[in-house]
mmCIF file of C-alpha atoms in Angstrom:
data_model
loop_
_atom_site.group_PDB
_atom_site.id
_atom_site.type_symbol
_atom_site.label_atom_id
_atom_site.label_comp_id
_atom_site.label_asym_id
_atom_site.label_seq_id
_atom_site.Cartn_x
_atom_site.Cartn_y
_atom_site.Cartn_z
ATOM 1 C CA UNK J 1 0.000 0.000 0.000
ATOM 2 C CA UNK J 2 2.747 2.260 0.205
ATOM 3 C CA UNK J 3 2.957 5.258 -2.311
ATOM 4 C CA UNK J 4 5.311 7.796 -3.215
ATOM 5 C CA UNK J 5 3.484 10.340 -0.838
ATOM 6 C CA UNK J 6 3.690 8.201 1.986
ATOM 7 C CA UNK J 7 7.730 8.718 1.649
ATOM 8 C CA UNK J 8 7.530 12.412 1.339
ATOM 9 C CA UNK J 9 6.044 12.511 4.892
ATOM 10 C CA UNK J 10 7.454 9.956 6.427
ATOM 11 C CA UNK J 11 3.942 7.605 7.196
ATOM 12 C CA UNK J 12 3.363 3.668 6.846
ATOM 13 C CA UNK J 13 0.026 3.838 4.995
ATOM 14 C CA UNK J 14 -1.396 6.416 2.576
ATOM 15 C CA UNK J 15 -4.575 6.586 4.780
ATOM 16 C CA UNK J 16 -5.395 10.184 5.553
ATOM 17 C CA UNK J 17 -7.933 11.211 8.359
ATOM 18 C CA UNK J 18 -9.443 14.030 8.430
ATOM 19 C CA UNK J 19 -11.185 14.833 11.902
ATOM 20 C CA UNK J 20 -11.683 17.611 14.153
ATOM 21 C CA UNK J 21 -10.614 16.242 17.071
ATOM 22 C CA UNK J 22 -7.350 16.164 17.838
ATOM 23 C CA UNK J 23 -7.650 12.575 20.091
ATOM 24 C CA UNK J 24 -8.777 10.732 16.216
ATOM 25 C CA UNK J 25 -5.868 12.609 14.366
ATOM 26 C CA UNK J 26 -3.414 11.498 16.903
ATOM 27 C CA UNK J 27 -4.426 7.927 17.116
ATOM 28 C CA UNK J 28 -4.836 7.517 13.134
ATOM 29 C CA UNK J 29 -1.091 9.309 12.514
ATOM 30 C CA UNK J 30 0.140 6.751 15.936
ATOM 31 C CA UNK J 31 -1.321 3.805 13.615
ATOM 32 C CA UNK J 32 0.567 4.183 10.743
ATOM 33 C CA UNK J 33 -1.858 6.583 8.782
ATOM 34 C CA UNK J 34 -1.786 10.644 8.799
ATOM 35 C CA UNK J 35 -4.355 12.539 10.900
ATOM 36 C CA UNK J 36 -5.293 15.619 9.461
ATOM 37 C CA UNK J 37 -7.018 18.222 12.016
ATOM 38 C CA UNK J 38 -9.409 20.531 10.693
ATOM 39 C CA UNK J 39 -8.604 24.014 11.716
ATOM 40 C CA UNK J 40 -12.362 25.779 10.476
ATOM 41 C CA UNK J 41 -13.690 26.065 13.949
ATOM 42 C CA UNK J 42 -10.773 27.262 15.869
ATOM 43 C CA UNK J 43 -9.142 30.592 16.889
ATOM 44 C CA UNK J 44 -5.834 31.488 16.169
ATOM 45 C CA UNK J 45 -5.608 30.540 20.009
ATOM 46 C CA UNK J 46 -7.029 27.564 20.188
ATOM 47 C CA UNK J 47 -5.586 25.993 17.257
ATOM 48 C CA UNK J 48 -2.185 26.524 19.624
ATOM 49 C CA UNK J 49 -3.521 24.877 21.929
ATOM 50 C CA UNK J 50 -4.634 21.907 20.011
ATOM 51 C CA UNK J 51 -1.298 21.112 17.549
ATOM 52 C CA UNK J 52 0.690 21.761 20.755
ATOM 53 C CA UNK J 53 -1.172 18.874 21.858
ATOM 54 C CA UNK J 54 -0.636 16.898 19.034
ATOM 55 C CA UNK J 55 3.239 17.689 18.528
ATOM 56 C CA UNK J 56 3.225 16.237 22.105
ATOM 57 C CA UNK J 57 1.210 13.143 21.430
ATOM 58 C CA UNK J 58 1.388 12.114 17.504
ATOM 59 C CA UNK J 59 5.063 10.225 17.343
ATOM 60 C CA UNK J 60 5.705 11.081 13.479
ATOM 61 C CA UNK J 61 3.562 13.894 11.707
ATOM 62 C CA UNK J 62 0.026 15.049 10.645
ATOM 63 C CA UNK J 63 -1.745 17.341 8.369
ATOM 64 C CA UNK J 64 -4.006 20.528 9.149
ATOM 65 C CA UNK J 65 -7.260 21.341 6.800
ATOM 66 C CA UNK J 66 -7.922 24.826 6.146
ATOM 67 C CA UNK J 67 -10.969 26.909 4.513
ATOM 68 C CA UNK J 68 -10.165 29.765 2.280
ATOM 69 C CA UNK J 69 -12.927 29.669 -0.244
ATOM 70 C CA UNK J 70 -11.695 30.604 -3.867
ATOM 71 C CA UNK J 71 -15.254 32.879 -3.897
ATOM 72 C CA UNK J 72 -17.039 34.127 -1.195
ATOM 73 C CA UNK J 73 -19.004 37.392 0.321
ATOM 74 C CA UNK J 74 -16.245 39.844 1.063
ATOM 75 C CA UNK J 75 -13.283 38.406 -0.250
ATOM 76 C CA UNK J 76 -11.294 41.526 -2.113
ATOM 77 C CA UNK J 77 -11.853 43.632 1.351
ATOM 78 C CA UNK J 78 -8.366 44.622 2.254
ATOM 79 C CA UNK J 79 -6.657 46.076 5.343
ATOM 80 C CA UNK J 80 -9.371 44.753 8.202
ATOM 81 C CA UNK J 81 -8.116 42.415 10.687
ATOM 82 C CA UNK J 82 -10.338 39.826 11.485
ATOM 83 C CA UNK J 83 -12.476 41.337 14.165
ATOM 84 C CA UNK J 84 -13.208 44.061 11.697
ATOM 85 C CA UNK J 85 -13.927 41.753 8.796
ATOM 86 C CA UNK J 86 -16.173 40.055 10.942
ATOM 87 C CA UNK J 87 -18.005 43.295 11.816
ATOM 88 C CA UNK J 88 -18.385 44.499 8.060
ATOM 89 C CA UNK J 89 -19.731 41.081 6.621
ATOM 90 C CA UNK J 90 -22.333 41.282 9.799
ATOM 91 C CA UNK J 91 -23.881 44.142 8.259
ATOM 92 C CA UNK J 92 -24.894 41.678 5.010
ATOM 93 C CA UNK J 93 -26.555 39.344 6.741
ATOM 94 C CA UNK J 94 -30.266 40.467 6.996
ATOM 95 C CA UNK J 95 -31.886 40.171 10.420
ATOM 96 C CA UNK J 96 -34.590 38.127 9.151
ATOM 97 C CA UNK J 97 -32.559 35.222 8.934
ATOM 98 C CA UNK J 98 -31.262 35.629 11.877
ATOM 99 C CA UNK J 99 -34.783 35.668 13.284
ATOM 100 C CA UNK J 100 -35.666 32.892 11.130
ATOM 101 C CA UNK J 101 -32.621 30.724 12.611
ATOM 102 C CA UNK J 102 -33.634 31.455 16.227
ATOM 103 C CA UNK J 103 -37.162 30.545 15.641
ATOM 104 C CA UNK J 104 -36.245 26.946 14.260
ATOM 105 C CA UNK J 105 -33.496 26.442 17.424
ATOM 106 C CA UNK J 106 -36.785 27.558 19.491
ATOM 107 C CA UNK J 107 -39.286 25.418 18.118
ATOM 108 C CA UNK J 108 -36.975 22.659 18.757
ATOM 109 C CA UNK J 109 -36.643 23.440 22.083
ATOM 110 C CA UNK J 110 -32.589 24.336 22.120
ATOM 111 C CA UNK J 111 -31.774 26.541 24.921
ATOM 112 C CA UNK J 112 -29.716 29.343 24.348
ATOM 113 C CA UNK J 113 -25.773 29.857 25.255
ATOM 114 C CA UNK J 114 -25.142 31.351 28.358
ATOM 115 C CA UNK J 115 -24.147 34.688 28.307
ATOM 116 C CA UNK J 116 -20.512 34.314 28.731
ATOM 117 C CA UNK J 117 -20.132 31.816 26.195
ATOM 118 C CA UNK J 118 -19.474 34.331 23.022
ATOM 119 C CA UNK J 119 -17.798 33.227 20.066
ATOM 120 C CA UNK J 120 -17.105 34.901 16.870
ATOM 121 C CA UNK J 121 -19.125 34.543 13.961
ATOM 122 C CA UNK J 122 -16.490 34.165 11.254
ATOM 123 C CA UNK J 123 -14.154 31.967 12.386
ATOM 124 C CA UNK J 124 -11.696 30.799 9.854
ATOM 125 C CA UNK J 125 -13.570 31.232 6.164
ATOM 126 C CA UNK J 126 -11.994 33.785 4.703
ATOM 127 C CA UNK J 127 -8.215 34.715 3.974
ATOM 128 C CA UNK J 128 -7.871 37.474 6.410
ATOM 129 C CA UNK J 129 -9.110 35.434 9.335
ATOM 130 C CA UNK J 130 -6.779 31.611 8.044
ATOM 131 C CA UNK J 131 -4.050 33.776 7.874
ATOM 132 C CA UNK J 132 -3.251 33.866 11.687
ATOM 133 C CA UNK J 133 -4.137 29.531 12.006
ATOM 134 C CA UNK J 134 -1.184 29.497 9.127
ATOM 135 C CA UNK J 135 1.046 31.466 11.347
ATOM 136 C CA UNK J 136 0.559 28.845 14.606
ATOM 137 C CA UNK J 137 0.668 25.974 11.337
ATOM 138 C CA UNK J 138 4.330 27.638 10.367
ATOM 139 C CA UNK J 139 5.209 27.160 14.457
ATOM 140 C CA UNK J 140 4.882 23.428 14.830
ATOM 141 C CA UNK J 141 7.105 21.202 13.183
ATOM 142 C CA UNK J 142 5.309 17.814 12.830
ATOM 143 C CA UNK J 143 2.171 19.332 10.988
ATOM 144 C CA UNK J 144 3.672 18.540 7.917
ATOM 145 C CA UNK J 145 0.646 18.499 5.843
ATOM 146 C CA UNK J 146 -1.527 21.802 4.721
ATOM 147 C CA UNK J 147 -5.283 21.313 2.818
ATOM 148 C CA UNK J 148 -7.556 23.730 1.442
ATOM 149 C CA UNK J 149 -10.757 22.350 1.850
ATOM 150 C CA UNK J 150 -12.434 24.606 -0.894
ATOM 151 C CA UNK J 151 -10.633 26.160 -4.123
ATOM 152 C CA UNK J 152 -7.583 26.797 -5.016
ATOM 153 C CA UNK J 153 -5.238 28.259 -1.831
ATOM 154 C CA UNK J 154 -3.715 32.287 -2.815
ATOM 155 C CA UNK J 155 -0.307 32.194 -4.107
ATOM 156 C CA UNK J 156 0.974 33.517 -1.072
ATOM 157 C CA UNK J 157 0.056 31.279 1.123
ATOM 158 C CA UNK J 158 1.248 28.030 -1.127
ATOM 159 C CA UNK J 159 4.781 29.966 -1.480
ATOM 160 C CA UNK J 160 4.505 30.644 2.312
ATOM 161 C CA UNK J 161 3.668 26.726 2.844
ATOM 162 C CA UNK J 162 6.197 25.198 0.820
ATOM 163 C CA UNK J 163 8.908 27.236 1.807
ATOM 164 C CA UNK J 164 8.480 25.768 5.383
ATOM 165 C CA UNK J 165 8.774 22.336 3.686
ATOM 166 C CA UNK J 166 5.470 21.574 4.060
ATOM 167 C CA UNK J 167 3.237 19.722 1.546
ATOM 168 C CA UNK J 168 -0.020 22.392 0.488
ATOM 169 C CA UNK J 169 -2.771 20.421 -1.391
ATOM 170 C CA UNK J 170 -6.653 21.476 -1.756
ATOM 171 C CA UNK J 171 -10.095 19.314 -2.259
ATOM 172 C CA UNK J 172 -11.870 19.567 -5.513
ATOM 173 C CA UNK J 173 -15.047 18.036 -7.361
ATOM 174 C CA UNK J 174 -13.895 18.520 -10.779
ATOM 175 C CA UNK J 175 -11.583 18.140 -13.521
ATOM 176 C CA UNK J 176 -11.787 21.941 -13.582
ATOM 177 C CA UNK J 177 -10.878 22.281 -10.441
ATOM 178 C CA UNK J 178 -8.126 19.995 -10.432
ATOM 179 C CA UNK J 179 -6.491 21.587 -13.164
ATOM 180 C CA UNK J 180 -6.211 25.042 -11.364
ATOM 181 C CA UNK J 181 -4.851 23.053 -8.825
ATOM 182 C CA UNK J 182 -1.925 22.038 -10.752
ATOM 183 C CA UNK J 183 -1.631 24.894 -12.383
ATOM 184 C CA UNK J 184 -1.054 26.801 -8.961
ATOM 185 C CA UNK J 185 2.013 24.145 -8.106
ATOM 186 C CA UNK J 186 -0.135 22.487 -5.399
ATOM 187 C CA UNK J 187 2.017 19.226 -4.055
ATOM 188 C CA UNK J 188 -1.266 17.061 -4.299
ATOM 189 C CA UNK J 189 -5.211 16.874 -4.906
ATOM 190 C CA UNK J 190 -7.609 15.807 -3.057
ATOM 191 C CA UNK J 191 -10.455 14.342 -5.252
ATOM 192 C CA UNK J 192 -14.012 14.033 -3.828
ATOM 193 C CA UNK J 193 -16.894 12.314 -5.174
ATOM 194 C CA UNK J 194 -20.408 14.061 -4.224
ATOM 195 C CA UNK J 195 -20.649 10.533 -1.918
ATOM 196 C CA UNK J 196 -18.346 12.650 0.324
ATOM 197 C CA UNK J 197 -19.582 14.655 4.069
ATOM 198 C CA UNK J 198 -18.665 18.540 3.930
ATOM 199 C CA UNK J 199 -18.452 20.173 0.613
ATOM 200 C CA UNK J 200 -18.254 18.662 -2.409
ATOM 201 C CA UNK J 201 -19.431 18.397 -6.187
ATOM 202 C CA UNK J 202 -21.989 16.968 -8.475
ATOM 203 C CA UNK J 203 -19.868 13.462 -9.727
ATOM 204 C CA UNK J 204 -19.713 10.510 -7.983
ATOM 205 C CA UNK J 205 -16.323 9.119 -7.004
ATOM 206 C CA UNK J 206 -16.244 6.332 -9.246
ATOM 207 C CA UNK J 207 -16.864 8.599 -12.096
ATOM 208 C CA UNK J 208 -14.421 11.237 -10.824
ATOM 209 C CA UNK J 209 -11.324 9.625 -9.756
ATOM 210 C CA UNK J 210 -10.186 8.026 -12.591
ATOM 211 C CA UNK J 211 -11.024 11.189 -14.518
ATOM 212 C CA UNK J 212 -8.996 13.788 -12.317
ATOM 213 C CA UNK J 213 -6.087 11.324 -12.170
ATOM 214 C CA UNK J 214 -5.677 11.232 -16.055
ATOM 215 C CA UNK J 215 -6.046 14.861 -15.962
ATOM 216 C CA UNK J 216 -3.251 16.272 -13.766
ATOM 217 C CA UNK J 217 -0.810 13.215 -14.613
ATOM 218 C CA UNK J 218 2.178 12.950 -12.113
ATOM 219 C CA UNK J 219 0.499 14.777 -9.334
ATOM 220 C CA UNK J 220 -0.511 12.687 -6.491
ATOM 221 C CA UNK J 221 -4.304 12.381 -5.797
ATOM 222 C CA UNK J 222 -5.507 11.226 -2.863
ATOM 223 C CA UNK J 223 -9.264 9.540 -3.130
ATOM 224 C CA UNK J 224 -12.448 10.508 -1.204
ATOM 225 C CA UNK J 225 -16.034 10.553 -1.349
ATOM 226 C CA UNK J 226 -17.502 7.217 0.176
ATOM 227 C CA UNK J 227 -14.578 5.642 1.482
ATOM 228 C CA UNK J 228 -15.364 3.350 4.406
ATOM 229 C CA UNK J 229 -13.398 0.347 3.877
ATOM 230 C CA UNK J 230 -10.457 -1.242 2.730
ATOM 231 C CA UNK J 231 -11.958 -2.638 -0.580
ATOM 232 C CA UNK J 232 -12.440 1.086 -1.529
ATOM 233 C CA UNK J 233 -8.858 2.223 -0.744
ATOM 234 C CA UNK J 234 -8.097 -0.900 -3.480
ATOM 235 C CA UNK J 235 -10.419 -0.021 -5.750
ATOM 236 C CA UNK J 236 -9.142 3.641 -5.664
ATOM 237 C CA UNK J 237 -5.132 2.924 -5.797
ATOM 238 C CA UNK J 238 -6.434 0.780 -8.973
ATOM 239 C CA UNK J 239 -7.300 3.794 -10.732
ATOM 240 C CA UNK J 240 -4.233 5.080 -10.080
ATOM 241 C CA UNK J 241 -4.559 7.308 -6.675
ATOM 242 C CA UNK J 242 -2.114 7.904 -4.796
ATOM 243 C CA UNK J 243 -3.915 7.290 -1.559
ATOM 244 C CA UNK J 244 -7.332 7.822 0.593
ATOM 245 C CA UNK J 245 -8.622 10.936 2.079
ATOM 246 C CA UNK J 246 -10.816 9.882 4.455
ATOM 247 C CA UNK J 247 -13.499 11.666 6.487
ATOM 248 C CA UNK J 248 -16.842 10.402 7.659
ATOM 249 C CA UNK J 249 -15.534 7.277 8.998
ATOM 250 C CA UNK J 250 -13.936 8.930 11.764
ATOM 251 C CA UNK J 251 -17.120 10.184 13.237
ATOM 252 C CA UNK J 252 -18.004 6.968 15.335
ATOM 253 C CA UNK J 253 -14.771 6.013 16.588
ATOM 254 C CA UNK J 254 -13.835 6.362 20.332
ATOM 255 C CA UNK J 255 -11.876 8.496 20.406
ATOM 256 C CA UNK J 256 -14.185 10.877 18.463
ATOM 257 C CA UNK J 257 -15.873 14.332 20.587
ATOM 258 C CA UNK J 258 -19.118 14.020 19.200
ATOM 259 C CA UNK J 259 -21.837 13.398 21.652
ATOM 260 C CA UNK J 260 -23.796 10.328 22.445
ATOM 261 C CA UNK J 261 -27.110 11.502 20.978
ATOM 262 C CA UNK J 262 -25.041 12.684 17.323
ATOM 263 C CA UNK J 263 -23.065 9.944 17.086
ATOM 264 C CA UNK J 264 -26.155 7.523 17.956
ATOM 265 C CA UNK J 265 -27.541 9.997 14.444
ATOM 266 C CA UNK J 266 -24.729 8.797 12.609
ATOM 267 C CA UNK J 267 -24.627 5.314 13.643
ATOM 268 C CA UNK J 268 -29.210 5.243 12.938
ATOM 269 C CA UNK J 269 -28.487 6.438 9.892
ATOM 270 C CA UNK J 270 -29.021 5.046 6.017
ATOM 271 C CA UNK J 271 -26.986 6.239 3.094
ATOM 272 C CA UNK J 272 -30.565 7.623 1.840
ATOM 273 C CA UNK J 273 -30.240 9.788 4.928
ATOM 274 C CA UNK J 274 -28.101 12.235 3.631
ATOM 275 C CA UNK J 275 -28.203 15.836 1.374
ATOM 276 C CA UNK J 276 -26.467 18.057 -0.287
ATOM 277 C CA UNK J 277 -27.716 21.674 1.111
ATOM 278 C CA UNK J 278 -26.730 25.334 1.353
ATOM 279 C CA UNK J 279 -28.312 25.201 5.292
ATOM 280 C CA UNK J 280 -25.388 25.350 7.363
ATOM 281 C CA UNK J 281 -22.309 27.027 5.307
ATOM 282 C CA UNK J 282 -23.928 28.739 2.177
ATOM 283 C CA UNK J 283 -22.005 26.292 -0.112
ATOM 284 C CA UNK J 284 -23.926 23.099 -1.238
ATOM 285 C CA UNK J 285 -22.513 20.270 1.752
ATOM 286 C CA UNK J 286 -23.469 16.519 2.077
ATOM 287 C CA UNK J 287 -24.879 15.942 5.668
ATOM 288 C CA UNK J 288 -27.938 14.560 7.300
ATOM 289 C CA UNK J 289 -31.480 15.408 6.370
ATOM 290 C CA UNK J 290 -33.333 16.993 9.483
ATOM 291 C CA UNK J 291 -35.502 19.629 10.151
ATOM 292 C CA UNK J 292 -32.923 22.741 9.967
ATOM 293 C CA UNK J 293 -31.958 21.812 6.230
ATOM 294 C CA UNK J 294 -35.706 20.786 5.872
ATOM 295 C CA UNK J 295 -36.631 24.576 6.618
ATOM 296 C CA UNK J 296 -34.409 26.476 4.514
ATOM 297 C CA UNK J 297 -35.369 24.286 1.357
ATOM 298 C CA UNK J 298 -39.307 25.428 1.654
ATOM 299 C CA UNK J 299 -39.698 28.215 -0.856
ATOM 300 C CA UNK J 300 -41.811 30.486 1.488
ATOM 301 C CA UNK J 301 -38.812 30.930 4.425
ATOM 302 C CA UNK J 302 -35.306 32.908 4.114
ATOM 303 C CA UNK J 303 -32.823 31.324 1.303
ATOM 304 C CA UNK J 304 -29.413 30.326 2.361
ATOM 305 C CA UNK J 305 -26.762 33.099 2.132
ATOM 306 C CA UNK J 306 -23.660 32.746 0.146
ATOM 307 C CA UNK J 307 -20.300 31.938 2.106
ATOM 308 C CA UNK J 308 -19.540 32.977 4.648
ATOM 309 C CA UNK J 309 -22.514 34.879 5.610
ATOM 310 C CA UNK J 310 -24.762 31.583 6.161
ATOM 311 C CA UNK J 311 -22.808 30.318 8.631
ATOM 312 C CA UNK J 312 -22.295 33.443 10.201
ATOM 313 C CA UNK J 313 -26.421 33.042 10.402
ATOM 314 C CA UNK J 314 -26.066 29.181 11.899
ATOM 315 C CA UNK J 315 -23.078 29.454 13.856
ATOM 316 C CA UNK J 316 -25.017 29.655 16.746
ATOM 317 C CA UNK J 317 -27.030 26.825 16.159
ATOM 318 C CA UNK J 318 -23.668 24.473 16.057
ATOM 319 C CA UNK J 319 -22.447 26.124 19.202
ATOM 320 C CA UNK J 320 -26.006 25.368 20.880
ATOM 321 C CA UNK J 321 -26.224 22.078 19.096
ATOM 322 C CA UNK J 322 -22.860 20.751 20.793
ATOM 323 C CA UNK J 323 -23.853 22.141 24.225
ATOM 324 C CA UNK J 324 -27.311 20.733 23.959
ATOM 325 C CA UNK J 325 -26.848 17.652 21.449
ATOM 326 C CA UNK J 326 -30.126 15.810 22.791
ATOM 327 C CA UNK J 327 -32.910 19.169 22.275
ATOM 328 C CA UNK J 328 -30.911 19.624 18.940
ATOM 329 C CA UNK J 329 -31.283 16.049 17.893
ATOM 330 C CA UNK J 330 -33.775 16.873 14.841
ATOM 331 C CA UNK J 331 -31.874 20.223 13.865
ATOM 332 C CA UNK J 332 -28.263 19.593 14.592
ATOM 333 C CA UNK J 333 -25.403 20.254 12.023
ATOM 334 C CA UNK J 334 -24.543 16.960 10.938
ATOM 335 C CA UNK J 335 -21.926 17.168 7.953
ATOM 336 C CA UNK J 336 -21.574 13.093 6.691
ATOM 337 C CA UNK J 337 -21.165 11.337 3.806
ATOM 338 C CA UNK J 338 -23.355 8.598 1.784
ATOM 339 C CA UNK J 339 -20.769 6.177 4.036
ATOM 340 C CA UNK J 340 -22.888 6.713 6.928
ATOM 341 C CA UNK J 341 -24.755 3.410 6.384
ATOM 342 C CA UNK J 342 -22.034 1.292 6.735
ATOM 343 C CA UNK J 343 -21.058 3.020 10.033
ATOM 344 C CA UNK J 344 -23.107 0.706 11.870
ATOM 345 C CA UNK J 345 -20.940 0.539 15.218
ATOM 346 C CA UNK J 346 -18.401 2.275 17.838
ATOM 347 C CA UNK J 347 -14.470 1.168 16.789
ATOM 348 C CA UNK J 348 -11.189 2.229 17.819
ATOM 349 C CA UNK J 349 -9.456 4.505 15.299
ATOM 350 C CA UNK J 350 -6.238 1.958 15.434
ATOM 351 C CA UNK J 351 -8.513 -0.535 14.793
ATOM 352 C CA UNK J 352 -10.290 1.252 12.374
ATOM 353 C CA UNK J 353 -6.332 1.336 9.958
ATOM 354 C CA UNK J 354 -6.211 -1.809 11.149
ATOM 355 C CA UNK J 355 -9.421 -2.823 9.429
ATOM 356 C CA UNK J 356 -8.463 -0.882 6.780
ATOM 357 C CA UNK J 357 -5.434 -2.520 5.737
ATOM 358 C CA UNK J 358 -6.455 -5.867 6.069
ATOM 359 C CA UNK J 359 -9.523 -5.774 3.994
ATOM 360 C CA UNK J 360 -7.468 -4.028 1.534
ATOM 361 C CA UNK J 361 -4.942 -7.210 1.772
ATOM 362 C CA UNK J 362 -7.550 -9.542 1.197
ATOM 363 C CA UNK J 363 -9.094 -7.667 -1.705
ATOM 364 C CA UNK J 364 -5.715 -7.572 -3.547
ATOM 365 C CA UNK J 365 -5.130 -10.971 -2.584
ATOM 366 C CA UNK J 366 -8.868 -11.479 -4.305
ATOM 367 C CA UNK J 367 -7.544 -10.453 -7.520
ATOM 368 C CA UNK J 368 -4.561 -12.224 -7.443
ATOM 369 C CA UNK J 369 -6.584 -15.348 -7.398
ATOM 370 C CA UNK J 370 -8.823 -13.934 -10.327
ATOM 371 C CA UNK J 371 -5.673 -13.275 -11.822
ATOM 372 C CA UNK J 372 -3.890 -16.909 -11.542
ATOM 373 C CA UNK J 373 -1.110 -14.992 -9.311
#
């Protein structure tokens, strides 16, 4: 199973996990793989805190996933620092979806945060507010890895990445998108199908894989979209790939900080459960279907907002939906992918590598036999 990447950072297995909790990227980088922490939700501060934590626990390296959207509301407005970014792109957002927002969290029955539990609204979704996470990035040695999780990263910050000696990569859904990609000098691509949790495109994995590999040639790609076992991760280095990004799987491990009542959600859940909507981030995601997503598709309430001004709308309801995960049961931000029906119980993340590898073993082992090896 090893690839070329895998010697470029140092790792056993080209199995990447992305996670944001630091306890799953730790354990999956410890068993061989490469966790990758995603930074979205975190302060400049906090995200100290947290790779501190890793470069204490993780023996080798692991990766950090940023979001600096290639479009989004504001982007162009220069010379704010975040707090006054944050201010300015407040003034978009119309205060009847805020109002509309509040009234779904209280018709669900979702207390509110207590007073002195403010956060920000904007978090890490534009340039001006990733650029400080990239500074604490630039501080820590073993977080050898840098995604974009949407569009292609600014020059500046791929120069100011690989200069470190970091690898800088970025998710895309296209061949379009791949292409810029390459074009920019990115060090690999992340291909996901629409199967995938989070963001993604219109093309199933299957479809797109083989398609983006051809396209950019010699640059690694790393699979995603749907990947849940170790069958996939052969079916994917097949095609060529040069490993698997892998996301929703992590959600039901142990280790993971999701709360009883969500991760029960995830575990409940059918592959039929899932949509792509604007709801949460103002970019079409894959989650589960509930009532929050159910409320901004009726034609006769408040339309999303484009990114980052939606979320700056249903921040609140994540914050209130962690604190208060069994009142926000039917309207909790629950970003999966079509995977989630085969996450049918609680593992270990070692085990889960361990699973990983051995059912891809087997499945090459398969086609040696089909193959008279």
């Amino acid at each position: 199973m090893r690839t070329e990447i895998c010697d470029r950072l140092g790792i056993e297995f080209p199995i990447f996990a992305f996670t944001h909790c630091r306890d799953v990227a730790a354990a999956v980088s410890n068993a061989g793989g490469i966790g990758v922490l995603g930074a979205v939700g975190f302060t400049a501060e906090q995200l100290e805190v947290e790779l501190s934590w890793l470069d204490e626990h993780v023996h080798g390296v692991y990766g950090v996933d940023l979001v600096i959207p290639s479009k989004y509301e504001g982007k162009g407005i220069d010379g704010l620092n975040p707090e006054e970014l944050e201010a300015k792109l407040a003034e978009l957002v119309p205060q009847g979806h805020r109002d509309f927002a509040e009234k779904i969290l209280a018709d669900h029955g979702v207390p509110k945060l207590p007073a002195e539990e403010h956060h920000n609204q904007l978090l890490g979704w534009t340039a001006t507010t990733v650029a400080p996470q990239i500074e604490v990035i630039l501080r820590h040695p073993k977080a050898k890895l840098v995604a974009n999780a949407l569009g292609t990263p600014p020059a500046e910050v791929i120069s100011q990445i690989q200069d470190s000696g970091r690898l800088i990569g970025a998710l895309c859904g296209s061949v379009k998108h791949a292409l810029n990609h390459k074009n920019a000098g990115l060090d690999f691509v992340v291909c996901q199908g629409t199967e995938g949790g989070g963001h993604t495109g219109e093309v199933s994995s299957l479809v797109l894989w083989p398609q983006v590999i051809d396209a950019v040639g010699d640059l690694p790609v790393l699979a995603a979209g749907g990947i849940g076992n170790g069958r996939q991760i052969a079916a994917a280095l097949a095609m060529g790939a040069a490993g698997a990004w892998t996301g929703s799987v992590w959600l039901t491990v142990e280790e993971a900080n999701v709360p009883p009542a969500q991760m029960q959600s995830y575990i409940d859940a059918t592959s039929n459960d899932t949509v792509r909507s604007r709801a949460w981030t103002g970019k079409p995601a894959r989650m589960l279907k509930n009532d929050w997503t159910e409320a901004w598709e009726q034609p006769e309430n408040p339309s999303p907002l484009p990114m980052p001004l939606q979320m700056m709308v249903a921040l609140d309801g994540v914050k209130r939906g962690h604190r208060y995960p069994e009142a926000a049961k039917d309207v909790n931000f629950n970003p999966v992918g079509q995977v989630v029906g085969m996450l049918n119980k609680v593992e270990r993340s070692a085990d889960v590598v361990a699973r990983l590898i051995n059912e891809y073993v087997e499945s090459c082992e398969r086609l040696n036999k089909l193959n008279g090896a």
